[in-house]
Amino acid sequence: MDASQSSLAKKTTTEGNIELNEELIKICLKAVEKYVAAIKEGKFHLSMLEDREAKVCQYCNFRAICRIQEAGCRISNI
């Protein structure tokens, strides 16, 4: 591969990366828009995990302000 081919390959790869990044940004923005719309509708699940107290809550730094108890969920080790 000569210098011009190498330069073209780098340009193509860079352009491809830019396009992929732009597509990823679009996908992420759509996901964020969906989450924001759901939150506005009052759909803000604390956690969808089974046994979340053991998997997540006991490690969370926001236990003191969390509304999980208001939702009727039991948290151990607070």
Short mmCIF file of N, CA and C in Angstrom, two decimals:
data_model
loop_
_atom_site.label_atom_id
_atom_site.label_comp_id
_atom_site.label_asym_id
_atom_site.label_seq_id
_atom_site.Cartn_x
_atom_site.Cartn_y
_atom_site.Cartn_z
N MET A 1 0.85 -1.17 0.00
CA MET A 1 0.00 0.00 0.00
C MET A 1 0.90 1.23 0.00
N ASP A 2 0.67 2.13 -0.96
CA ASP A 2 1.48 3.34 -1.00
C ASP A 2 0.87 4.42 -0.10
N ALA A 3 1.53 5.58 -0.02
CA ALA A 3 1.12 6.64 0.91
C ALA A 3 -0.28 7.16 0.62
N SER A 4 -0.64 7.28 -0.67
CA SER A 4 -1.97 7.80 -0.99
C SER A 4 -3.06 6.81 -0.60
N GLN A 5 -2.79 5.51 -0.76
CA GLN A 5 -3.77 4.50 -0.36
C GLN A 5 -3.93 4.48 1.17
N SER A 6 -2.81 4.61 1.86
CA SER A 6 -2.85 4.63 3.32
C SER A 6 -3.65 5.82 3.82
N SER A 7 -3.43 6.98 3.22
CA SER A 7 -4.15 8.19 3.60
C SER A 7 -5.65 8.04 3.33
N LEU A 8 -6.00 7.44 2.20
CA LEU A 8 -7.40 7.21 1.85
C LEU A 8 -8.05 6.24 2.83
N ALA A 9 -7.33 5.19 3.19
CA ALA A 9 -7.86 4.21 4.13
C ALA A 9 -8.12 4.86 5.49
N LYS A 10 -7.20 5.70 5.94
CA LYS A 10 -7.39 6.38 7.22
C LYS A 10 -8.59 7.32 7.16
N LYS A 11 -8.72 8.04 6.04
CA LYS A 11 -9.83 8.97 5.88
C LYS A 11 -11.15 8.21 5.89
N THR A 12 -11.20 7.12 5.16
CA THR A 12 -12.42 6.32 5.09
C THR A 12 -12.77 5.77 6.47
N THR A 13 -11.79 5.27 7.18
CA THR A 13 -12.03 4.74 8.52
C THR A 13 -12.51 5.84 9.45
N THR A 14 -11.88 7.00 9.38
CA THR A 14 -12.29 8.12 10.22
C THR A 14 -13.71 8.55 9.88
N GLU A 15 -14.03 8.66 8.59
CA GLU A 15 -15.38 9.04 8.18
C GLU A 15 -16.39 7.99 8.64
N GLY A 16 -16.01 6.74 8.54
CA GLY A 16 -16.88 5.66 9.00
C GLY A 16 -17.12 5.74 10.49
N ASN A 17 -16.07 6.03 11.24
CA ASN A 17 -16.20 6.16 12.69
C ASN A 17 -17.11 7.34 13.05
N ILE A 18 -16.96 8.43 12.32
CA ILE A 18 -17.81 9.59 12.57
C ILE A 18 -19.27 9.24 12.31
N GLU A 19 -19.53 8.55 11.20
CA GLU A 19 -20.90 8.16 10.88
C GLU A 19 -21.46 7.21 11.94
N LEU A 20 -20.65 6.26 12.38
CA LEU A 20 -21.10 5.33 13.43
C LEU A 20 -21.39 6.07 14.73
N ASN A 21 -20.51 7.00 15.08
CA ASN A 21 -20.72 7.79 16.30
C ASN A 21 -21.99 8.63 16.20
N GLU A 22 -22.22 9.23 15.03
CA GLU A 22 -23.42 10.03 14.85
C GLU A 22 -24.68 9.17 14.97
N GLU A 23 -24.63 7.96 14.42
CA GLU A 23 -25.76 7.04 14.52
C GLU A 23 -25.98 6.62 15.97
N LEU A 24 -24.91 6.35 16.68
CA LEU A 24 -25.01 5.98 18.10
C LEU A 24 -25.61 7.12 18.92
N ILE A 25 -25.22 8.33 18.62
CA ILE A 25 -25.77 9.50 19.31
C ILE A 25 -27.26 9.61 19.05
N LYS A 26 -27.69 9.39 17.80
CA LYS A 26 -29.12 9.44 17.47
C LYS A 26 -29.90 8.38 18.26
N ILE A 27 -29.36 7.19 18.33
CA ILE A 27 -30.01 6.10 19.07
C ILE A 27 -30.13 6.47 20.55
N CYS A 28 -29.05 7.00 21.12
CA CYS A 28 -29.06 7.37 22.54
C CYS A 28 -30.04 8.51 22.80
N LEU A 29 -30.09 9.49 21.92
CA LEU A 29 -31.03 10.59 22.10
C LEU A 29 -32.48 10.11 22.05
N LYS A 30 -32.77 9.17 21.16
CA LYS A 30 -34.12 8.60 21.11
C LYS A 30 -34.45 7.89 22.42
N ALA A 31 -33.50 7.15 22.95
CA ALA A 31 -33.72 6.45 24.22
C ALA A 31 -33.96 7.45 25.35
N VAL A 32 -33.18 8.51 25.39
CA VAL A 32 -33.34 9.53 26.42
C VAL A 32 -34.72 10.19 26.29
N GLU A 33 -35.13 10.48 25.07
CA GLU A 33 -36.45 11.09 24.84
C GLU A 33 -37.56 10.17 25.36
N LYS A 34 -37.41 8.86 25.14
CA LYS A 34 -38.41 7.91 25.62
C LYS A 34 -38.45 7.90 27.14
N TYR A 35 -37.28 7.91 27.79
CA TYR A 35 -37.23 7.92 29.25
C TYR A 35 -37.85 9.20 29.81
N VAL A 36 -37.53 10.34 29.21
CA VAL A 36 -38.08 11.61 29.68
C VAL A 36 -39.59 11.62 29.53
N ALA A 37 -40.09 11.14 28.40
CA ALA A 37 -41.54 11.09 28.18
C ALA A 37 -42.20 10.19 29.23
N ALA A 38 -41.59 9.06 29.51
CA ALA A 38 -42.14 8.14 30.51
C ALA A 38 -42.14 8.77 31.90
N ILE A 39 -41.07 9.46 32.24
CA ILE A 39 -40.99 10.13 33.55
C ILE A 39 -42.07 11.19 33.66
N LYS A 40 -42.29 11.95 32.59
CA LYS A 40 -43.34 12.97 32.59
C LYS A 40 -44.72 12.35 32.80
N GLU A 41 -44.89 11.12 32.35
CA GLU A 41 -46.16 10.40 32.52
C GLU A 41 -46.25 9.70 33.87
N GLY A 42 -45.21 9.86 34.69
CA GLY A 42 -45.21 9.25 36.01
C GLY A 42 -44.67 7.83 36.03
N LYS A 43 -44.12 7.39 34.94
CA LYS A 43 -43.55 6.04 34.85
C LYS A 43 -42.06 6.12 35.14
N PHE A 44 -41.72 6.00 36.40
CA PHE A 44 -40.32 6.09 36.80
C PHE A 44 -40.06 4.97 37.79
N HIS A 45 -39.79 3.81 37.26
CA HIS A 45 -39.60 2.62 38.09
C HIS A 45 -38.30 2.72 38.87
N LEU A 46 -38.39 2.41 40.12
CA LEU A 46 -37.20 2.45 40.96
C LEU A 46 -36.21 1.38 40.53
N SER A 47 -36.71 0.22 40.25
CA SER A 47 -35.89 -0.88 39.77
C SER A 47 -36.82 -1.97 39.29
N MET A 48 -36.45 -2.61 38.21
CA MET A 48 -37.24 -3.71 37.68
C MET A 48 -36.63 -5.06 38.08
N LEU A 49 -35.55 -5.03 38.85
CA LEU A 49 -34.85 -6.25 39.22
C LEU A 49 -35.60 -7.01 40.32
N GLU A 50 -35.62 -8.31 40.20
CA GLU A 50 -36.09 -9.15 41.29
C GLU A 50 -35.04 -9.06 42.41
N ASP A 51 -35.47 -9.06 43.65
CA ASP A 51 -34.56 -9.03 44.79
C ASP A 51 -33.58 -7.85 44.72
N ARG A 52 -34.11 -6.69 44.33
CA ARG A 52 -33.25 -5.51 44.14
C ARG A 52 -32.54 -5.08 45.42
N GLU A 53 -33.18 -5.35 46.58
CA GLU A 53 -32.56 -4.93 47.83
C GLU A 53 -31.19 -5.57 48.00
N ALA A 54 -31.07 -6.82 47.62
CA ALA A 54 -29.80 -7.53 47.75
C ALA A 54 -28.84 -7.18 46.61
N LYS A 55 -29.38 -6.91 45.44
CA LYS A 55 -28.53 -6.68 44.27
C LYS A 55 -28.09 -5.23 44.12
N VAL A 56 -28.95 -4.29 44.50
CA VAL A 56 -28.67 -2.89 44.21
C VAL A 56 -28.75 -2.00 45.44
N CYS A 57 -29.90 -2.03 46.10
CA CYS A 57 -30.19 -1.04 47.15
C CYS A 57 -29.15 -0.99 48.26
N GLN A 58 -28.66 -2.11 48.68
CA GLN A 58 -27.71 -2.09 49.80
C GLN A 58 -26.40 -1.40 49.44
N TYR A 59 -26.12 -1.24 48.17
CA TYR A 59 -24.89 -0.58 47.73
C TYR A 59 -25.11 0.87 47.32
N CYS A 60 -26.35 1.29 47.28
CA CYS A 60 -26.69 2.62 46.76
C CYS A 60 -26.33 3.71 47.76
N ASN A 61 -25.74 4.78 47.27
CA ASN A 61 -25.37 5.91 48.11
C ASN A 61 -26.54 6.87 48.34
N PHE A 62 -27.67 6.63 47.70
CA PHE A 62 -28.80 7.53 47.80
C PHE A 62 -29.95 6.97 48.63
N ARG A 63 -29.66 5.99 49.47
CA ARG A 63 -30.70 5.36 50.29
C ARG A 63 -31.45 6.37 51.16
N ALA A 64 -30.74 7.36 51.67
CA ALA A 64 -31.36 8.33 52.58
C ALA A 64 -32.44 9.17 51.89
N ILE A 65 -32.35 9.37 50.61
CA ILE A 65 -33.34 10.19 49.90
C ILE A 65 -34.19 9.39 48.93
N CYS A 66 -33.96 8.12 48.84
CA CYS A 66 -34.67 7.28 47.89
C CYS A 66 -36.14 7.14 48.26
N ARG A 67 -36.99 7.05 47.27
CA ARG A 67 -38.42 6.90 47.51
C ARG A 67 -38.87 5.45 47.44
N ILE A 68 -37.96 4.53 47.46
CA ILE A 68 -38.33 3.13 47.34
C ILE A 68 -39.20 2.68 48.51
N GLN A 69 -38.98 3.24 49.70
CA GLN A 69 -39.82 2.89 50.84
C GLN A 69 -41.24 3.42 50.66
N GLU A 70 -41.36 4.59 50.04
CA GLU A 70 -42.69 5.14 49.76
C GLU A 70 -43.47 4.25 48.81
N ALA A 71 -42.76 3.53 47.98
CA ALA A 71 -43.40 2.64 47.01
C ALA A 71 -43.81 1.32 47.65
N GLY A 72 -43.55 1.18 48.95
CA GLY A 72 -43.96 -0.02 49.66
C GLY A 72 -42.96 -1.15 49.57
N CYS A 73 -41.74 -0.83 49.26
CA CYS A 73 -40.71 -1.86 49.13
C CYS A 73 -39.87 -1.90 50.40
N ARG A 74 -39.42 -3.06 50.77
CA ARG A 74 -38.60 -3.24 51.96
C ARG A 74 -37.12 -3.13 51.58
N ILE A 75 -36.39 -2.35 52.35
CA ILE A 75 -34.95 -2.26 52.15
C ILE A 75 -34.29 -2.70 53.44
N SER A 76 -33.36 -3.60 53.33
CA SER A 76 -32.64 -4.04 54.52
C SER A 76 -31.30 -3.33 54.61
N ASN A 77 -30.73 -3.31 55.78
CA ASN A 77 -29.40 -2.75 56.02
C ASN A 77 -29.31 -1.25 55.76
N ILE A 78 -30.34 -0.50 56.11
CA ILE A 78 -30.24 0.96 55.94
C ILE A 78 -29.62 1.54 57.18
#
